[in-house]
XYZ file of C-alpha atoms in Angstrom:
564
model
C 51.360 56.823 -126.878
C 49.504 58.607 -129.815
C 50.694 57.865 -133.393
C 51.701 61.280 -133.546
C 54.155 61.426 -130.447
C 55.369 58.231 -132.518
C 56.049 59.672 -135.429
C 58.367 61.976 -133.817
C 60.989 59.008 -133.232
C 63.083 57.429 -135.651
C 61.555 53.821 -136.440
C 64.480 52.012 -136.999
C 66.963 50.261 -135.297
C 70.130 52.519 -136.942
C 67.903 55.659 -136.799
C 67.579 55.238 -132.999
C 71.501 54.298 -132.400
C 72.293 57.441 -134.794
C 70.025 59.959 -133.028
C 71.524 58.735 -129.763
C 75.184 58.593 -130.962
C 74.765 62.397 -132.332
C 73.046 63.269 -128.705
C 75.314 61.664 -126.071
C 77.958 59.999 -128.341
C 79.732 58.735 -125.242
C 77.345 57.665 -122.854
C 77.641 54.272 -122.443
C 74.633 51.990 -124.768
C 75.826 48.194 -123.669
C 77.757 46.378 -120.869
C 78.643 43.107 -121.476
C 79.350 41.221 -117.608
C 81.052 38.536 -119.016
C 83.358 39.976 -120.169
C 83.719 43.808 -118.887
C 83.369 45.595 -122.285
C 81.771 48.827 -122.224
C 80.371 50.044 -125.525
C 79.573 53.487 -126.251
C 76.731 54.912 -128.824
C 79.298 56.416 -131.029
C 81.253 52.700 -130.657
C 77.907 50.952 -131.321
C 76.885 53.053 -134.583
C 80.611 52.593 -135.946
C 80.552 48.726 -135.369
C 77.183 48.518 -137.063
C 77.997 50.461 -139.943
C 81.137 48.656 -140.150
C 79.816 45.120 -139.783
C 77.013 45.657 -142.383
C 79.086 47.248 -145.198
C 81.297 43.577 -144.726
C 78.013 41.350 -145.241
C 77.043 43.749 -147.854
C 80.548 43.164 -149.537
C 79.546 39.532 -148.658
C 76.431 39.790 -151.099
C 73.991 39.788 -148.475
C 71.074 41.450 -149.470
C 67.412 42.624 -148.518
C 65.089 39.969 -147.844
C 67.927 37.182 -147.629
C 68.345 35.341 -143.830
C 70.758 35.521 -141.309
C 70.219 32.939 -138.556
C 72.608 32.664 -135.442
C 72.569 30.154 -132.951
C 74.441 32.449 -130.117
C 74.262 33.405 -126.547
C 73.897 37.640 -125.484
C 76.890 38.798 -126.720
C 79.125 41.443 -128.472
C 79.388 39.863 -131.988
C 75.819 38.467 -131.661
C 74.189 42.195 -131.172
C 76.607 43.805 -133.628
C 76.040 41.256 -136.041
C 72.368 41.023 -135.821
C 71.922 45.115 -136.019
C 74.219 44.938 -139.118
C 71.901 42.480 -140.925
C 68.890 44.899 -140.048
C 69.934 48.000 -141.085
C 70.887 45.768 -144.425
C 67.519 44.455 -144.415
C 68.634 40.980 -143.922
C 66.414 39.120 -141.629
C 68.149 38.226 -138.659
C 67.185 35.128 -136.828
C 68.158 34.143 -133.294
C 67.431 30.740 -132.435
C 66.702 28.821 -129.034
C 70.551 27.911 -127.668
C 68.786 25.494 -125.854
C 67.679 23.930 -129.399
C 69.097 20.326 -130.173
C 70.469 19.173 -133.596
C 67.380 17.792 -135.198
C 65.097 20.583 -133.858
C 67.792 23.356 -135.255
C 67.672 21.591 -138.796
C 63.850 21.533 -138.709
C 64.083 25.427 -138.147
C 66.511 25.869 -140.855
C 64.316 23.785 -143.320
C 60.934 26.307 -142.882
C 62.845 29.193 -144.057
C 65.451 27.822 -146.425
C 64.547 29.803 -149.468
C 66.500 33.025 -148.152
C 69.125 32.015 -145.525
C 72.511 33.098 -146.778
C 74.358 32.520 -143.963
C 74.601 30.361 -140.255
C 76.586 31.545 -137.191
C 77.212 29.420 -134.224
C 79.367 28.790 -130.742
C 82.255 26.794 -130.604
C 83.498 24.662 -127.659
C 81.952 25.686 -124.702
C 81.546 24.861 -121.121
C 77.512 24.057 -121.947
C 78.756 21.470 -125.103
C 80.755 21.234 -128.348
C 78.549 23.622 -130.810
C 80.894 23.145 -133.558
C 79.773 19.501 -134.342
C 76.651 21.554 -134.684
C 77.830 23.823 -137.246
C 79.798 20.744 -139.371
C 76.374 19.338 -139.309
C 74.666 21.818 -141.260
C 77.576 22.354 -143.048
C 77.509 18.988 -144.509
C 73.809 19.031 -144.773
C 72.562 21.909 -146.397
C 75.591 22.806 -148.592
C 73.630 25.747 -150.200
C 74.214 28.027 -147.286
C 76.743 30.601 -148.374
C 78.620 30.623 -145.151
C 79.140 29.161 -141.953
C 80.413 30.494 -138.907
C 82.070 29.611 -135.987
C 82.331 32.010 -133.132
C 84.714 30.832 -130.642
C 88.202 30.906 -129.042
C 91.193 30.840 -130.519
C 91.739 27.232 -129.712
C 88.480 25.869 -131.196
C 89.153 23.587 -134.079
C 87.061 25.029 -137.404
C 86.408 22.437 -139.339
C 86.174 22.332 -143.541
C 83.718 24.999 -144.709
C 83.720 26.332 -141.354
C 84.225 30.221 -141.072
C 86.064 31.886 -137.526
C 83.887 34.345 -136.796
C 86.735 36.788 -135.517
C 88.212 36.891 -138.373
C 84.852 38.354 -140.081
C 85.040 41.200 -137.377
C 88.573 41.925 -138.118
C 87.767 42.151 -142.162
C 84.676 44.311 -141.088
C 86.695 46.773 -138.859
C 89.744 47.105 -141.670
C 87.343 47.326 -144.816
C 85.587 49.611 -143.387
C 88.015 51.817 -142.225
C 90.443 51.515 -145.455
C 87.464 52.604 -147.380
C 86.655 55.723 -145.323
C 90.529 56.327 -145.451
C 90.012 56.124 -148.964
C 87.138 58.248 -149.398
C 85.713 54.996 -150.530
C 82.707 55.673 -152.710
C 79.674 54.285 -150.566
C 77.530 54.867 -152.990
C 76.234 50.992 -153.612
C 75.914 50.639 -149.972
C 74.170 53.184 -149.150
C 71.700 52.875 -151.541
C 71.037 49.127 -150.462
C 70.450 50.591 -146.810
C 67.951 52.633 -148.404
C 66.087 50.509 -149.809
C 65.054 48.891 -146.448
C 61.757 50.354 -145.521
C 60.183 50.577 -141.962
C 57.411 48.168 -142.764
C 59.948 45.561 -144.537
C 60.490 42.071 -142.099
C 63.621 42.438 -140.479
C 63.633 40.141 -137.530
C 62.219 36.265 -137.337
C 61.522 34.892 -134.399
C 60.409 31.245 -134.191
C 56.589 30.812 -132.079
C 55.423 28.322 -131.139
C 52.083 29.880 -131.954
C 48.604 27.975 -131.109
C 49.431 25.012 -133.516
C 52.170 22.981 -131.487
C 54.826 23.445 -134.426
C 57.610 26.491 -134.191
C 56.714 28.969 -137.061
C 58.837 32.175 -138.561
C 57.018 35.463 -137.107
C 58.202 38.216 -139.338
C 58.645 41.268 -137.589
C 59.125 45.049 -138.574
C 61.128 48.489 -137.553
C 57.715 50.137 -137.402
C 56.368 47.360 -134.841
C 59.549 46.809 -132.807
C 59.968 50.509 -132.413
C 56.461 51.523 -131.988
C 56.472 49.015 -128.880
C 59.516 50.483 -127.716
C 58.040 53.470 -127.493
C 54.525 52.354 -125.354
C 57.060 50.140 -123.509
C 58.910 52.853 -122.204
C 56.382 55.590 -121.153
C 54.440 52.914 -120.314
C 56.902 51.877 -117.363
C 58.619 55.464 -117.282
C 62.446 54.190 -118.778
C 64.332 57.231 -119.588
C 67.913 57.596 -121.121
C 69.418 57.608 -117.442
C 68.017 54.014 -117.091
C 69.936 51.082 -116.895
C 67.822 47.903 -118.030
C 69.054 44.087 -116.880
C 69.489 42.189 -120.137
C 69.281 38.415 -118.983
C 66.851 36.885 -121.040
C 67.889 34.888 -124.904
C 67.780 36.991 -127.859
C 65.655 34.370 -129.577
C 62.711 35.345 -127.618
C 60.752 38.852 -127.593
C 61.583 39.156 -124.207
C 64.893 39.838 -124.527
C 65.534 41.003 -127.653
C 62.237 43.634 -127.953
C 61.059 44.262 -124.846
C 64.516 44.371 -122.629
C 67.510 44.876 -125.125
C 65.641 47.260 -127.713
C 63.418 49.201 -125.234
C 67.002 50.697 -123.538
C 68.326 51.780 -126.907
C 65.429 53.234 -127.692
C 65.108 55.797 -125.008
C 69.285 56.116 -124.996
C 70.125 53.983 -121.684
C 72.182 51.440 -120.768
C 72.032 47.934 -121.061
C 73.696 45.717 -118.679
C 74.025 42.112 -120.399
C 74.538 38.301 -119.032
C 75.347 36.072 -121.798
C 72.466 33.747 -120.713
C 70.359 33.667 -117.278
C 71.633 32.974 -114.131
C 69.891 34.033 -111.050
C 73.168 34.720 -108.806
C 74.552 36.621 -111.917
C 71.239 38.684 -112.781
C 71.252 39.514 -109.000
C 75.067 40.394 -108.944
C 74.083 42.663 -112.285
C 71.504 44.587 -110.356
C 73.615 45.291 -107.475
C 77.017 45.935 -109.037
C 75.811 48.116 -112.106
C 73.162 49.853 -109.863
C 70.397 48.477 -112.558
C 66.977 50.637 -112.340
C 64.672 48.441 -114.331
C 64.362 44.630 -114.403
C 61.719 42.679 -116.830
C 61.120 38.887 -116.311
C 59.093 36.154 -116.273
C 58.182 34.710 -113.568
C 59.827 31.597 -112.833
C 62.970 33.848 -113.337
C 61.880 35.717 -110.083
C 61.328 32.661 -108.424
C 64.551 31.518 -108.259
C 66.569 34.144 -107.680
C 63.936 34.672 -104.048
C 64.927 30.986 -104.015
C 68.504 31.653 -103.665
C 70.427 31.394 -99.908
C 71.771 34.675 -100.089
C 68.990 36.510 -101.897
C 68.367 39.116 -98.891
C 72.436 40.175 -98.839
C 71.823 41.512 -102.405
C 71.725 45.501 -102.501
C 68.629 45.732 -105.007
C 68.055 49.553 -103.832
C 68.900 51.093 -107.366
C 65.789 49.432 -108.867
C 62.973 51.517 -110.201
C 60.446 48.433 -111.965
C 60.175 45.155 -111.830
C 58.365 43.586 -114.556
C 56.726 40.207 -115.458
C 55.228 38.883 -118.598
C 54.757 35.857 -120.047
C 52.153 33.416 -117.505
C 49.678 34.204 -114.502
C 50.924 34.739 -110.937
C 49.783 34.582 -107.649
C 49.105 37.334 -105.076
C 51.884 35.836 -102.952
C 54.191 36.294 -105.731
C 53.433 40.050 -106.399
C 53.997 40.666 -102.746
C 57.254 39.092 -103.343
C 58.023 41.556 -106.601
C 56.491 44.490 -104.511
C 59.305 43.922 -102.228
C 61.701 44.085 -104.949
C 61.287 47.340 -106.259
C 58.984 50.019 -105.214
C 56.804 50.237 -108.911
C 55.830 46.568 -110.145
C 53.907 46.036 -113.486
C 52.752 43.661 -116.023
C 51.363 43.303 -119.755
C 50.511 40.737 -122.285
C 53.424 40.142 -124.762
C 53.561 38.072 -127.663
C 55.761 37.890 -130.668
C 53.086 38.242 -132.843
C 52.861 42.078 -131.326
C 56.688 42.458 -131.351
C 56.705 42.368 -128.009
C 54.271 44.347 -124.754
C 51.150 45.130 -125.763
C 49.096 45.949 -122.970
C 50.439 47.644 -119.128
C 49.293 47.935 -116.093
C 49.506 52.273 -114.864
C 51.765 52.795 -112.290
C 49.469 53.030 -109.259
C 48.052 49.571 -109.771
C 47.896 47.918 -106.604
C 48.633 44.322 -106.027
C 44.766 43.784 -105.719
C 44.610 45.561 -109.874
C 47.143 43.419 -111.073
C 46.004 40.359 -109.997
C 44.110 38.464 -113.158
C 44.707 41.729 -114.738
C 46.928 41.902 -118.617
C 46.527 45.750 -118.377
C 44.703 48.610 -120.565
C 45.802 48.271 -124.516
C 48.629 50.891 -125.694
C 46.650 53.824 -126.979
C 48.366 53.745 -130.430
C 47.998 49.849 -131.014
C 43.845 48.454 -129.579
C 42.465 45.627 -128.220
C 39.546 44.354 -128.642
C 37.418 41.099 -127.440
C 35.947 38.990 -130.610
C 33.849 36.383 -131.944
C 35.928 34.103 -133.901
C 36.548 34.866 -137.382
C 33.908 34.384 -140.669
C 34.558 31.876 -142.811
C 35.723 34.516 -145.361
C 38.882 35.181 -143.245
C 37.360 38.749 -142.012
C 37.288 39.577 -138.196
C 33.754 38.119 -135.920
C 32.105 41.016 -134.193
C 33.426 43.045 -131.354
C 32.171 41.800 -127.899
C 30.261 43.807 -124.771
C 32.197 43.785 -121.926
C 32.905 41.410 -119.577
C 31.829 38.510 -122.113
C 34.544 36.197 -123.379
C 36.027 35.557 -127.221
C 39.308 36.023 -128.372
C 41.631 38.616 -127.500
C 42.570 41.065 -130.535
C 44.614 43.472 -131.723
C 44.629 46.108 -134.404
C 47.800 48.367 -135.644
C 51.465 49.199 -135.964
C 52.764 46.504 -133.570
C 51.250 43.622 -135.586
C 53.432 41.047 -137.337
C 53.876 40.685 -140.790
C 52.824 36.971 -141.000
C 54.662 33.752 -140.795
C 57.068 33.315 -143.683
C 56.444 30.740 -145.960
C 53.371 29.506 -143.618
C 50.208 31.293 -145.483
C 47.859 29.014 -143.791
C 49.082 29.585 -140.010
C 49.049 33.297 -140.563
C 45.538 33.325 -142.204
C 44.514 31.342 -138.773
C 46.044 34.185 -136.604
C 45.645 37.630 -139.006
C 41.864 38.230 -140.759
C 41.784 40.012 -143.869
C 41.049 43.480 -142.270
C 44.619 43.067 -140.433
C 42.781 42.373 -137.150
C 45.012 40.035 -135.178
C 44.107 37.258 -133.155
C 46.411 35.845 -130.606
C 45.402 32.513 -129.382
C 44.304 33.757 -125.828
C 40.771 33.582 -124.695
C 39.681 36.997 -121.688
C 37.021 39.905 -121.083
C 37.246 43.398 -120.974
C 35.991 45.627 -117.938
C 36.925 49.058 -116.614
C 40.233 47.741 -115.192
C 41.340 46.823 -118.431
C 41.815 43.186 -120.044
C 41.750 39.633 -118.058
C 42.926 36.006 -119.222
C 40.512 33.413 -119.455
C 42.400 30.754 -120.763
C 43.756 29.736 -123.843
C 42.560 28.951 -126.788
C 44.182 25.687 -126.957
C 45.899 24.135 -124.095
C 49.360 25.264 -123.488
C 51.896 24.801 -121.145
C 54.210 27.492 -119.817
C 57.319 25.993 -118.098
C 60.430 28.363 -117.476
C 58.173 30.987 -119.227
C 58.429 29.160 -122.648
C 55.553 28.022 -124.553
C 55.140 24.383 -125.013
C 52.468 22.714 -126.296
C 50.585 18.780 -125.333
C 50.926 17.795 -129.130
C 54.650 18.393 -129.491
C 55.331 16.407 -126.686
C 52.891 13.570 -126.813
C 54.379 12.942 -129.996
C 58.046 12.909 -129.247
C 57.108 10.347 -126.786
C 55.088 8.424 -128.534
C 58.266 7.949 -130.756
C 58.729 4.350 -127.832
C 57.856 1.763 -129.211
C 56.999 0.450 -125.573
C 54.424 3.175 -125.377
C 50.693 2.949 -125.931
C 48.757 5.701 -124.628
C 50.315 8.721 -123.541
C 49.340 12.208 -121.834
C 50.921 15.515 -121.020
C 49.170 18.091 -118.457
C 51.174 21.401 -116.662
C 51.267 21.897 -113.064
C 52.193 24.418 -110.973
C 55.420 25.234 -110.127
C 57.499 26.572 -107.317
C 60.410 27.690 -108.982
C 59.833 27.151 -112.868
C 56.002 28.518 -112.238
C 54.756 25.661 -114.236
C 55.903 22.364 -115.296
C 55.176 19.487 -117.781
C 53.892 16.191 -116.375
C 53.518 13.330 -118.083
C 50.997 10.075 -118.117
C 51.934 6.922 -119.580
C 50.539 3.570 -120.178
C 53.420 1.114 -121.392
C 52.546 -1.629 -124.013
C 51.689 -5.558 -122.072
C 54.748 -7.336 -121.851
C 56.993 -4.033 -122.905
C 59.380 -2.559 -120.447
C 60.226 1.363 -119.937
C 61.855 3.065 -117.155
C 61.873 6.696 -115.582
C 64.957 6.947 -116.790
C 64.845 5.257 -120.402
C 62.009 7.841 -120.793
C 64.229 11.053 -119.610
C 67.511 9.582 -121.798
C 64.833 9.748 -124.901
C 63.982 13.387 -123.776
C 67.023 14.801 -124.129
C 66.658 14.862 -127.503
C 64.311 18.214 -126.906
C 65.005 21.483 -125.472
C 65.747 21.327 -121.384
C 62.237 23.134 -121.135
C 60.328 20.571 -123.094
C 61.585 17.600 -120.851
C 58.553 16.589 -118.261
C 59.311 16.902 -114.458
C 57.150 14.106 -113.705
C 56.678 10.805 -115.060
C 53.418 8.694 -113.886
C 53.281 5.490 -114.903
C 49.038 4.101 -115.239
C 47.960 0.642 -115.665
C 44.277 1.894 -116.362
C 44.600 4.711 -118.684
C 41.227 6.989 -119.329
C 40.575 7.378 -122.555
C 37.660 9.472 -124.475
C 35.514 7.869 -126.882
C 38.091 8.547 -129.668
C 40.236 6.728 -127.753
C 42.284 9.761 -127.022
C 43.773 10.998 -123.381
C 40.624 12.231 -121.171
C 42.376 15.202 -120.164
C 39.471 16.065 -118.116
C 40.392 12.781 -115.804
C 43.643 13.076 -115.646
C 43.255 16.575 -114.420
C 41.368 15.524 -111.857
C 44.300 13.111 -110.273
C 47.070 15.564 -111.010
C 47.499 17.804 -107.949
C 47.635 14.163 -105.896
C 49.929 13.131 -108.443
C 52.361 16.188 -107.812
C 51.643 16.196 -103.920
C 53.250 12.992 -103.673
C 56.039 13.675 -105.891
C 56.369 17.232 -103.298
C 56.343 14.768 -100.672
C 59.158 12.311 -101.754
C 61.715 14.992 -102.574
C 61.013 15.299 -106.407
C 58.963 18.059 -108.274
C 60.042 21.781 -106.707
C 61.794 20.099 -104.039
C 64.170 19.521 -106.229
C 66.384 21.064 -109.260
C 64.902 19.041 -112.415
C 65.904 19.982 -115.719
């Protein structure tokens, strides 16, 4: 994991799918489940080249904004490599996202976005009211798309997103017919550097509000890299790719890791335990990354012991602390488990723990750094934005790190990104942990956070959203643990005198936020603690919470039962 083993790789998306497509042209780069197709390198590099020379022809151009609103799919993945190798920042958004929340995204990076893709009708909900939307409300954007069947209705303005693959495919292929001269084209593709921003992936970061990480080739592929010899995933790998593309998860760490080393990756449109397990068996998967509550329900599942899960190599999980009951769960699983800290902020893993870690090791445990990218425990930083001293071991400050995986900043956010990245590039990422001979431990965050599902959600955010009652006066948000979503939100409430709120009034106004942001647990107080500020005493309403979720256990609600 030396910077000179990485500079022996290609450190771009297009330079890895070109050196793999000249090695093993046929061997097969993506399987989509859903729908059976079986992609090829040779097939992938064509479809990219193909794809980007149409949004080039489109006047898309480096530094402008792609953002899609789309499940794991075909068009998505083609479509998103295209705008990188343009340098057009792509930007996958949470499907899970609701109207208001989408246009919020759209507003923080409106300066650059050229174009919009969403879903149609689906199963899940009507996305093309969606796209009308922002259609009618930010008539700047250059283009909308819809990407649907071939019964969805596309309204005015509204682009069918098949069609732009069938221009793509015969532009590109008159041209070459033609002897076409590329010349414009591939100059443009030149001009996108390693170290230029070519993905943005909303945070939520460590201020409560979703910000634009801007990520690079260099970091995604120098991650990649550690990622891979890290956990030992080869070309004749098959990785499960289950997890959205708007997170690093997914998109980094499972989807770009595969390519990188030439395997295969075996895609679900979205998660689904059955289906992830039905992956594993039927396409003989070898290595599986997840989060945790993801584990937890497929071991939740009837059936789970009549799945053949023999082919697997790894399992992996990232993303919140476990128990030692749950790694002997994953150690059952597959015969090499492992974890690491990832953030988005690092394009993805940034720390592993070595392959003969035992249970015992992993436990508490984020791993030793990657070699080529450092950690190191600090003091907060000076009040002239540089780095605070490094600490001794085993004494707690704020985890850091220092090299190629580090994000470019926020865009258009100057002040969050001078809160996170000091002026000697030393990032900081929010969580608080030691360092020891075994390698790098959590010791909480730096601001209370809340990880249900694996996502990261934030007491502000959702205090606030609820506030929005008027029957509301005081109101309080803690996490709890979780059987099968690992944590979950609960919420405190003290209703105006003579106002009246329900349970269910409360979850109706909820579903105006993601499914993950929605609490699992509504207590009601008459006698709310309050600090002197007359904010929530968090520290009191800790104190009651476990009773608080034992009774809900008791009565058939919390993990007894499928909420949200």
């Amino acid at each position: 994991m030396s910077l000179e083993e990485f500079e022996k790789h290609p450190h771009t998306l297009t330079g890895v799918v070109e050196k793999w497509a000249g090695i093993n042209p046929y061997h097969m780069a993506l399987f989509f489940c859903d729908t059976g197709r079986e992609v090829s390198y040779k097939e992938l590099l064509n479809a990219i080249n193909a794809m980007a020379f149409k949004l080039f022809n489109m006047d898309l151009r480096k530094g402008d904004i792609c953002v899609t609103s789309l499940p794991n799919s075909y068009e998505h993945f083609i479509l998103g490599f295209a705008c990188m190798k343009l340098g057009v920042m792509w930007c996958p958004l949470d499907l899970s996202l609701k109207p208001p929340e989408i246009m919020i995204s759209l507003a923080l990076i409106r300066d650059k976005i050229k174009m919009y893709c969403h879903l149609g009708k689906t199963k899940f909900g009507n996305f093309g009211t969606i796209g009308y939307a922002i259609r009618n409300n930010y008539p700047w954007l250059d283009y909308v798309i819809q990407f649907g069947n071939p019964h969805d209705k596309y309204r005015e303005g509204i682009l069918n997103g098949q069609d732009l693959f069938d221009q793509a495919e015969r532009e590109y292929e008159e041209a070459l017919s033609n002897n076409h001269d590329f010349e414009s084209f591939e100059n443009e593709c030149i001009k996108v550097d390693e170290n230029d921003p070519i993905l943005l992936l909303f945070t939520m970061g460590t201020t409560a509000f979703p910000k634009p990480a801007m990520l690079t080739s260099r970091g995604i592929s120098c991650q990649n890299m550690c990622l891979s010899i890290a956990f030992n995933i080869t070309k004749d790998d098959r990785m499960l790719v289950n997890m959205p593309p708007a997170f690093i998860g997914g998109l980094t760490e499972q989807l770009m890791t595969i390519l990188f080393q030439g395997g295969s990756a075996i895609v679900l449109s979205r998660f689904d335990a059955e289906r992830s397990l039905s992956a594993i068996q039927n396409h003989r998967v070898t290595c599986l990354g997840q989060i945790p509550a993801s584990y937890s329900m497929e071991w939740s599942l009837k059936h789970y012991d009549g799945y053949d899960l023999s082919s697997l190599k790894h399992a992996i999980y990232s993303g919140q602390s476990v128990d030692i009951e749950f790694l002997k769960n994953l150690a059952k699983m597959a015969p090499k488990i492992g974890t690491g800290l990832g953030l988005t902020e690092t394009s993805g893993l940034c720390t592993y723990t070595p392959d003969d870690a035992t249970i015992e090791d992993i436990t508490n445990n984020l791993g030793t750094p990657f070699p080529i990218y450092p950690a190191t425990i600090r003091a907060p930083m000076k009040e002239d934005g540089s780095a605070g001293e490094i600490l001794k071991d085993r004494e707690i400050g704020e985890i850091c790190f220092e090299g190629p995986q580090t994000f470019l900043g926020y865009f258009n956010y100057d002040v969050a990104t001078r809160d996170v990245l000091s002026t000697d590039s030393i990032l900081y990422t929010g969580d608080m942990g030691y360092k020891d001979e075994k390698g790098i431990h959590l010791a909480g965050r730096k601001k209370y956070m809340i990880n249900p599902k694996g996502y990261r959600v934030f007491q502000p955010e959702i205090e606030a959203f609820i506030s929005l009652l008027p029957e509301i006066e005081h109101v309080g948000v803690l996490g709890a643990k979780h059987a099968i979503f690992t944590e979950a939100i609960v919420v405190y409430i003290k209703i105006k005198k003579g106002a009246i709120l329900t349970e269910e009034g409360i979850a109706e106004h909820c579903k105006e936020m993601a499914s993950y942001k929605r609490p699992s647990l509504i207590v009601f107080l008459e006698d709310f603690p309050l600090t002197r500020n007359n904010e929530p005493d968090y520290v009191i309403l800790q104190r009651r919470l476990n009773e608080d979720v034992n009774i809900a256990r008791a009565n058939g609600k919390w993990d007894c039962s499928s909420i949200n």
